Amino acid sequence: MAPENKRLRIAIIGGGLAGAILVNALMKYPHIDVHIYESAPKFSERGAAVGLAKNSQNALDEIGHSVKDALVRAGAVPMNSTRGTVASGPNAGQIIFDLVADVPPRGVHRAAFLKQLLAPVPKEVMHNNKKLVKVEDAGDGGVVLFFKDGSEEYADLLVGADGVHGHVREHILGADHPALEPTFAGFWDCRTLLPLSKAKEVLGEEYFKEHRRYIWSGDGGMFMHDVLDNGTMVQCVASKVTDEDWDPKEWKRDLDREALENAFASWTNSPIVKNMIELLLQNPELQAFAQWDHHVDAPTFHRGRVCMVGDAAHAMTPYHGAGAGQAIEDVMILETLLGEVKKPSQLDAAVKAYDEVRRPRAQLVVQSSNSTGRIMCGQGPDVGLDVDKLRAALGSRWDFLHEFNQKEHKKRALRSFRKN
Ligand SMILES: Cc1cc2nc3c(=O)[nH]c(=O)nc-3n(C[C@H](O)[C@H](O)[C@H](O)COP(=O)(O)OP(=O)(O)OC[C@H]3O[C@@H](n4cnc5c(N)ncnc54)[C@H](O)[C@@H]3O)c2cc1C
């Protein structure tokens, strides 16, 4: 047990982007003793890139230099604009929108970002091969963590950053809660990273004259490509709406040329299909990943001295490009509150304030992302692939997300903390 005048012991479960940003953020507080536990043999990120828009970058600025610098060191590329184009049907070739942001979104390779985030973290606070299997109240307000290898740790506060398939959500909500499991969102996607020269050769030079993200909307699906790694690599993504059932245990399926061609066979007037399929197949291990989200809202993000951040709290589809950004906002609020907590007895008010401020916004993004995906894939009700209707439906769809005052968000959290 930590006496009232000792450093606060904070345990983070999960070494993905949410956990890595949080450990970085908390290291700056001398009154906090933070440790991070990852179930995998090493801290690593799979998958291609994440795009961090204005709200995410502003939240990184609020957290501090060490995390914002990590983004730059990881070779994040600012995108001058995001261009959406209809790519199937009678309106094929017409531009839906060309969004130019005052703070350009930055695309970053996940593995590179994680590596840079973890570079300044002392080895003695990073623990790998530590799978959390049980949490119990310690009897003094704190918690005891039980790991698969038989070891135990005490913490004044446990933060679950253990992703969509982690354990902490179950501890908070209970094993039978209807919001516990993520729901299959009705889409799959596949992704490939390849050198810029190859993407230019197949798609054409004109798409790479400036750093722009391209989105191609068609019949029940979409393609996306953007540039990362200091402009040397290109990420290609295909997303598809599907009526098929995916078993909750089935995260991915093998994908070959035939399956990919069949998925986009209904697109008409569309040269982009052939070229994107060509690029996607450059990945010899191409797989379709099911998209899951927490469609049923959790009634709380905390229970006692245990709370959750990132995908553990609010897994979402990628159509707002916002999952990591919402994790960054979670971290910004939580670290602001924990910076104010000087003794364990204040932690309850801090996690309550965190929940009050973060849950409504993050859950709104989860719901909005799913319906945005339907629209981008040509399946918006009364929208379809009509370019004018797509323009009306998508043009301002990201405003609530990106034009968000992070300083005010922090102030609200602090007000709530002081009143709790
Ligand atoms: C295709 C796709 C595109 C996306 N694009 C964007 C984008 O452009 N912009 C954006 O902001 N977001 C995007 N996202 C979302 C973003 O990638 C996620 O929201 C973010 O990476 C989640 O990070 P996390 O740390 O919360 O979870 P995770 O990355 O899942 O990390 C959880 C970690 O916890 C560990 N763990 C799990 N269980 C345990 C346990 N019991 N004990 C110990 N450790 C455990 C895991 O091994 C893992 O390392 C996208 C997602 C997808 C799928």
XYZ file of C-alpha atoms and ligand atoms in Angstrom:
473
model
C 0.000 0.000 0.000
C 1.213 3.520 -0.816
C 1.013 5.911 2.159
C -0.552 9.304 1.471
C 2.850 11.045 1.208
C 4.563 8.492 -1.113
C 4.768 8.648 -4.911
C 1.596 7.461 -6.636
C 2.083 4.067 -8.227
C 0.327 3.905 -11.583
C 0.205 0.732 -13.669
C -0.588 0.910 -17.382
C -1.705 -2.325 -19.035
C -0.902 -2.445 -22.768
C 2.012 -1.064 -24.739
C 0.204 0.118 -27.887
C -0.020 3.781 -28.865
C -2.369 4.682 -25.977
C -0.139 3.081 -23.313
C 3.073 4.438 -24.834
C 1.749 8.017 -24.980
C 0.443 7.764 -21.416
C 3.715 6.464 -19.971
C 5.525 9.311 -21.736
C 3.080 11.860 -20.387
C 3.247 10.627 -16.786
C 7.049 10.415 -16.681
C 7.234 14.196 -16.347
C 5.576 14.156 -12.894
C 8.001 13.567 -10.016
C 5.141 12.470 -7.731
C 4.190 9.593 -10.057
C 5.880 6.191 -10.243
C 4.577 4.763 -13.521
C 5.033 1.241 -14.911
C 3.795 -0.236 -18.192
C 2.990 -3.928 -18.725
C 2.665 -5.545 -22.163
C 1.506 -9.127 -22.779
C 3.596 -9.609 -25.948
C 7.270 -10.652 -25.790
C 8.225 -7.181 -26.997
C 6.673 -3.757 -27.361
C 5.716 -3.545 -31.031
C 3.024 -2.270 -33.407
C 1.613 -4.138 -36.359
C -0.306 -2.549 -39.200
C 0.442 0.360 -41.421
C -0.188 3.987 -40.601
C -2.341 6.276 -38.521
C -3.362 9.757 -39.552
C -3.353 12.366 -36.805
C -5.615 15.321 -37.517
C -5.682 18.791 -35.957
C -7.441 17.727 -32.725
C -4.913 14.920 -32.168
C -1.924 17.168 -32.857
C -3.310 19.865 -30.555
C -3.773 17.238 -27.830
C -0.163 16.092 -28.352
C 0.942 19.733 -27.970
C -0.961 19.935 -24.691
C 0.703 16.740 -23.427
C 4.141 18.110 -24.194
C 7.234 18.145 -26.351
C 8.341 14.567 -25.809
C 5.284 13.092 -27.561
C 5.001 15.721 -30.300
C 8.716 15.371 -31.059
C 8.297 11.597 -31.301
C 5.782 12.172 -34.096
C 8.239 14.310 -36.030
C 11.165 11.924 -35.401
C 8.959 9.051 -36.682
C 8.845 10.714 -40.125
C 5.205 11.862 -40.026
C 4.197 13.508 -43.299
C 1.854 16.537 -43.321
C -0.932 16.114 -45.895
C -1.748 19.288 -47.841
C -5.287 18.111 -48.464
C -7.650 15.165 -48.361
C -9.442 14.632 -51.655
C -12.541 12.459 -51.936
C -13.646 11.349 -55.421
C -16.582 9.293 -56.666
C -15.035 6.229 -58.309
C -17.983 4.240 -59.608
C -21.293 4.860 -61.371
C -22.492 7.809 -63.497
C -20.632 10.407 -61.361
C -17.295 8.552 -61.501
C -14.324 10.932 -61.612
C -16.115 13.840 -59.907
C -14.488 15.310 -56.813
C -16.649 15.224 -53.672
C -14.408 17.363 -51.482
C -10.897 18.701 -51.213
C -10.372 19.394 -47.529
C -7.500 21.753 -46.792
C -6.873 22.018 -43.065
C -5.131 24.938 -41.324
C -3.222 22.292 -39.353
C -2.507 19.578 -41.942
C -3.152 16.002 -40.792
C 0.030 13.938 -40.441
C 0.337 10.321 -41.533
C 2.752 8.236 -39.499
C 3.942 4.658 -39.609
C 2.702 3.089 -36.364
C 5.821 1.061 -35.633
C 8.047 4.113 -36.127
C 5.851 6.263 -33.854
C 5.754 3.617 -31.107
C 9.535 3.200 -31.291
C 10.085 6.935 -30.889
C 7.534 7.187 -28.067
C 9.242 4.409 -26.126
C 12.823 5.578 -26.789
C 12.993 7.870 -23.714
C 11.147 5.469 -21.366
C 13.531 3.844 -18.840
C 13.810 0.072 -19.330
C 13.077 -0.572 -15.642
C 9.493 0.707 -15.974
C 8.734 -1.305 -19.154
C 7.668 -4.895 -18.500
C 7.030 -7.294 -21.391
C 5.619 -10.843 -21.303
C 3.217 -9.585 -18.628
C -0.330 -10.597 -19.465
C -2.876 -9.259 -16.976
C -5.388 -11.984 -16.086
C -7.084 -10.706 -12.919
C -7.519 -7.549 -10.843
C -8.590 -7.443 -7.194
C -9.235 -4.631 -4.749
C -6.311 -4.349 -2.351
C -8.588 -3.279 0.519
C -6.979 0.159 0.923
C -8.438 1.727 -2.254
C -5.630 0.469 -4.480
C -5.624 -2.673 -6.646
C -3.612 -5.877 -6.997
C -2.727 -6.972 -10.520
C -2.312 -10.681 -11.276
C -0.278 -11.733 -14.314
C -0.317 -14.973 -16.288
C 3.252 -15.776 -15.186
C 2.069 -15.939 -11.554
C 3.493 -12.576 -10.488
C 1.511 -9.840 -8.702
C 1.876 -6.052 -8.470
C 0.231 -3.343 -6.395
C -1.000 -0.068 -7.934
C -2.808 2.985 -6.602
C -4.368 3.284 -10.053
C -4.628 0.829 -12.935
C -5.118 2.191 -16.454
C -6.268 -0.307 -19.080
C -4.740 0.582 -22.445
C -5.062 -3.043 -23.481
C -7.016 -2.585 -26.688
C -10.182 -4.136 -28.028
C -9.346 -7.670 -26.845
C -7.881 -6.775 -23.437
C -8.931 -7.693 -19.909
C -9.527 -4.388 -18.120
C -12.863 -3.617 -19.817
C -14.243 -6.880 -18.428
C -13.061 -5.969 -14.928
C -14.771 -2.576 -15.192
C -18.056 -3.635 -16.829
C -18.435 -7.231 -15.645
C -18.309 -10.438 -17.688
C -21.997 -10.388 -18.706
C -22.381 -6.727 -19.606
C -23.993 -6.089 -23.037
C -21.373 -3.427 -23.820
C -18.436 -5.710 -23.019
C -17.752 -7.239 -26.414
C -17.118 -5.231 -29.581
C -19.628 -5.689 -32.393
C -18.707 -6.597 -35.966
C -19.149 -3.253 -37.720
C -20.048 -4.741 -41.118
C -16.791 -3.855 -42.946
C -13.457 -5.509 -43.658
C -10.285 -3.819 -44.860
C -6.857 -4.720 -46.210
C -3.673 -2.671 -46.376
C -0.277 -2.584 -48.063
C 2.775 -0.386 -47.569
C 5.021 0.041 -50.589
C 7.774 2.289 -51.902
C 6.748 5.587 -53.472
C 8.389 4.618 -56.791
C 6.106 1.557 -57.156
C 2.954 3.552 -56.318
C 3.936 6.221 -58.882
C 4.582 3.584 -61.531
C 1.100 2.022 -61.113
C -1.124 4.985 -60.200
C 0.705 7.697 -62.125
C 2.956 10.638 -61.171
C 0.012 13.054 -60.939
C -1.102 11.630 -57.579
C 2.199 12.379 -55.920
C 2.953 15.950 -57.027
C 2.026 17.022 -53.504
C 1.349 15.200 -50.249
C -2.362 14.569 -50.507
C -4.563 11.786 -49.113
C -6.885 10.309 -51.755
C -10.193 8.607 -50.973
C -12.103 6.796 -53.712
C -15.771 6.029 -52.968
C -17.571 3.330 -54.895
C -20.304 0.736 -54.768
C -20.149 -0.737 -51.235
C -16.482 0.065 -50.693
C -13.649 2.569 -50.861
C -9.924 2.862 -51.516
C -7.504 5.207 -49.823
C -3.840 6.054 -50.405
C -1.483 8.439 -48.644
C 2.227 9.016 -48.079
C 4.335 8.382 -44.971
C 7.905 7.770 -43.741
C 9.155 11.225 -44.784
C 7.485 10.785 -48.172
C 9.293 7.569 -49.105
C 6.451 5.078 -48.617
C 2.797 4.886 -49.690
C -0.026 3.248 -47.744
C -2.839 1.682 -49.777
C -6.080 0.600 -48.133
C -9.263 -1.042 -49.406
C -12.452 -1.172 -47.318
C -15.551 -3.177 -48.130
C -19.043 -3.297 -46.666
C -20.149 -6.888 -46.166
C -23.283 -8.782 -45.128
C -21.221 -11.833 -44.197
C -21.053 -12.848 -40.556
C -17.644 -12.781 -38.929
C -17.119 -14.904 -35.862
C -15.827 -12.788 -32.950
C -12.750 -15.024 -32.790
C -12.040 -14.561 -36.511
C -10.020 -11.353 -36.823
C -8.735 -11.857 -40.366
C -9.079 -13.914 -43.514
C -6.661 -14.634 -46.343
C -7.274 -12.544 -49.424
C -6.203 -13.398 -52.970
C -6.621 -11.676 -56.335
C -9.889 -13.432 -57.108
C -11.505 -12.457 -53.779
C -10.326 -8.871 -54.141
C -11.537 -8.581 -57.750
C -14.914 -10.063 -56.789
C -15.284 -7.602 -53.914
C -14.990 -4.615 -56.271
C -16.466 -6.203 -59.426
C -19.616 -4.032 -59.365
C -17.672 -0.757 -59.739
C -18.222 0.746 -63.169
C -16.235 3.419 -65.086
C -13.415 2.922 -62.653
C -9.738 2.585 -63.654
C -8.685 3.030 -60.011
C -9.978 -0.448 -59.066
C -7.488 -2.324 -61.234
C -4.561 -0.152 -60.142
C -5.329 -0.287 -56.421
C -5.772 -4.072 -56.565
C -2.402 -4.287 -58.319
C -0.789 -2.277 -55.517
C -2.563 -4.103 -52.690
C -1.361 -7.443 -54.104
C 2.232 -6.256 -53.713
C 1.707 -7.424 -50.123
C 2.385 -11.184 -50.379
C 0.503 -11.781 -47.113
C -2.535 -9.667 -47.911
C -5.358 -10.288 -45.442
C -8.840 -8.950 -44.858
C -9.226 -7.622 -41.294
C -12.706 -7.497 -39.779
C -13.623 -4.104 -38.346
C -15.054 -4.107 -34.832
C -16.419 -1.285 -32.758
C -17.945 -0.691 -29.333
C -21.326 0.017 -30.829
C -23.054 -0.496 -27.475
C -21.908 2.402 -25.297
C -20.200 1.478 -22.027
C -22.021 3.157 -19.102
C -18.664 4.026 -17.515
C -14.927 4.120 -18.294
C -13.933 3.355 -14.689
C -14.642 1.215 -11.651
C -12.981 2.202 -8.410
C -9.298 2.816 -9.095
C -9.349 1.146 -12.502
C -10.039 3.048 -15.712
C -9.625 2.457 -19.440
C -8.294 4.506 -22.354
C -7.962 4.075 -26.128
C -9.486 1.095 -27.926
C -10.178 -0.680 -24.617
C -12.692 2.094 -23.876
C -13.972 2.987 -27.345
C -12.883 0.832 -30.278
C -14.067 2.360 -33.531
C -14.033 1.854 -37.297
C -11.312 3.803 -39.162
C -13.575 6.142 -41.196
C -13.054 9.208 -39.073
C -9.327 8.358 -38.830
C -9.824 9.008 -35.148
C -9.142 5.960 -32.937
C -5.588 6.910 -32.037
C -6.598 10.586 -31.849
C -9.291 9.778 -29.290
C -6.721 7.753 -27.321
C -4.466 10.835 -27.348
C -7.319 13.005 -26.046
C -7.929 10.395 -23.286
C -4.281 10.609 -22.299
C -4.317 14.410 -22.357
C -7.238 14.533 -19.919
C -6.027 11.725 -17.667
C -2.477 13.069 -17.359
C -3.794 16.587 -16.652
C -5.898 15.227 -13.801
C -3.177 12.953 -12.444
C -0.802 15.883 -12.447
C -3.135 17.495 -9.876
C -3.504 14.400 -7.693
C -1.016 14.514 -4.850
C -2.325 11.684 -2.654
C -4.076 8.371 -3.410
C -7.377 9.469 -1.855
C -7.787 12.071 -4.658
C -7.608 9.423 -7.395
C -11.318 8.599 -7.174
C -12.273 12.178 -8.048
C -9.742 12.161 -10.897
C -11.049 9.032 -12.621
C -14.634 10.214 -12.147
C -13.783 13.514 -13.850
C -11.950 11.621 -16.621
C -15.065 9.522 -17.254
C -17.430 12.498 -17.194
C -15.432 14.454 -19.741
C -14.108 11.802 -22.087
C -16.916 9.234 -22.419
C -19.545 11.374 -24.215
C -17.088 12.675 -26.818
C -15.352 9.366 -27.545
C -18.656 7.489 -27.839
C -20.036 10.097 -30.229
C -16.991 9.548 -32.457
C -17.543 5.740 -32.408
C -21.115 6.127 -33.696
C -20.300 8.859 -36.196
C -17.346 6.902 -37.611
C -19.533 3.924 -38.453
C -22.163 5.975 -40.299
C -19.436 7.995 -42.054
C -18.008 4.681 -43.317
C -21.345 3.738 -44.843
C -21.549 7.078 -46.643
C -17.945 6.891 -47.882
C -18.659 3.402 -49.211
C -21.595 4.672 -51.267
C -24.255 3.313 -48.904
C -25.499 6.420 -47.121
C -29.312 6.373 -46.990
C -30.649 8.665 -49.746
C -27.045 9.510 -50.704
C -25.598 6.567 -52.634
C -22.983 7.697 -55.157
C -24.652 10.984 -56.091
C -21.811 13.498 -55.939
C -23.945 16.436 -54.728
C -25.491 14.372 -51.955
C -22.075 12.987 -50.972
C -20.751 16.549 -50.808
C -23.635 17.588 -48.547
C -23.288 14.503 -46.333
C -19.478 14.488 -46.004
C -18.335 18.096 -46.421
C -18.561 19.118 -42.754
C -18.635 15.644 -41.238
C -15.239 15.980 -39.525
C -15.753 19.492 -38.100
C -16.987 18.406 -34.638
C -13.969 16.144 -34.388
C -11.172 18.386 -35.648
C -12.346 21.863 -34.567
C -12.273 21.017 -30.894
C -10.851 23.172 -28.138
C -8.470 20.957 -26.169
C -7.642 23.675 -23.635
C -11.347 24.021 -22.816
C -11.650 20.204 -22.603
C -8.872 20.198 -19.992
C -10.488 23.048 -18.060
C -13.779 21.153 -17.946
C -12.006 18.094 -16.582
C -10.276 20.130 -13.875
C -13.567 21.813 -12.902
C -15.204 18.423 -12.629
C -12.265 17.083 -10.551
C -12.490 19.961 -8.073
C -16.237 19.530 -7.628
C -16.061 15.687 -7.203
C -7.372 -0.020 -40.500
C -7.254 0.950 -39.396
C -6.906 2.263 -39.671
C -6.828 3.209 -38.659
N -6.501 4.493 -38.968
C -6.462 5.412 -37.988
C -6.133 6.762 -38.287
O -5.888 7.126 -39.429
N -6.095 7.669 -37.266
C -6.355 7.289 -35.973
O -6.324 8.159 -35.091
N -6.649 6.006 -35.662
C -6.710 5.064 -36.618
N -7.003 3.786 -36.312
C -7.262 3.424 -34.912
C -5.979 3.257 -34.119
O -5.090 2.440 -34.802
C -6.295 2.645 -32.754
O -7.364 3.360 -32.178
C -5.106 2.705 -31.825
O -3.965 2.137 -32.413
C -5.449 1.950 -30.527
O -4.357 1.946 -29.673
P -4.457 1.250 -28.244
O -3.120 1.446 -27.652
O -5.656 1.734 -27.531
O -4.737 -0.299 -28.507
P -3.797 -1.418 -29.152
O -2.966 -0.878 -30.247
O -4.692 -2.571 -29.474
O -2.800 -1.828 -27.971
C -3.186 -2.656 -26.902
C -1.956 -3.340 -26.337
O -2.332 -4.037 -25.144
C -1.734 -5.312 -25.129
N -2.578 -6.189 -24.292
C -3.803 -6.707 -24.599
N -4.283 -7.432 -23.576
C -3.350 -7.384 -22.602
C -3.270 -7.947 -21.288
N -4.253 -8.727 -20.797
N -2.163 -7.705 -20.530
C -1.150 -6.917 -21.018
N -1.179 -6.358 -22.260
C -2.260 -6.589 -23.033
C -1.701 -5.720 -26.596
O -0.715 -6.720 -26.848
C -1.370 -4.384 -27.276
O 0.019 -4.181 -27.384
C -7.100 2.831 -37.310
C -7.420 1.490 -37.025
C -7.523 0.569 -38.059
C -7.877 -0.857 -37.725
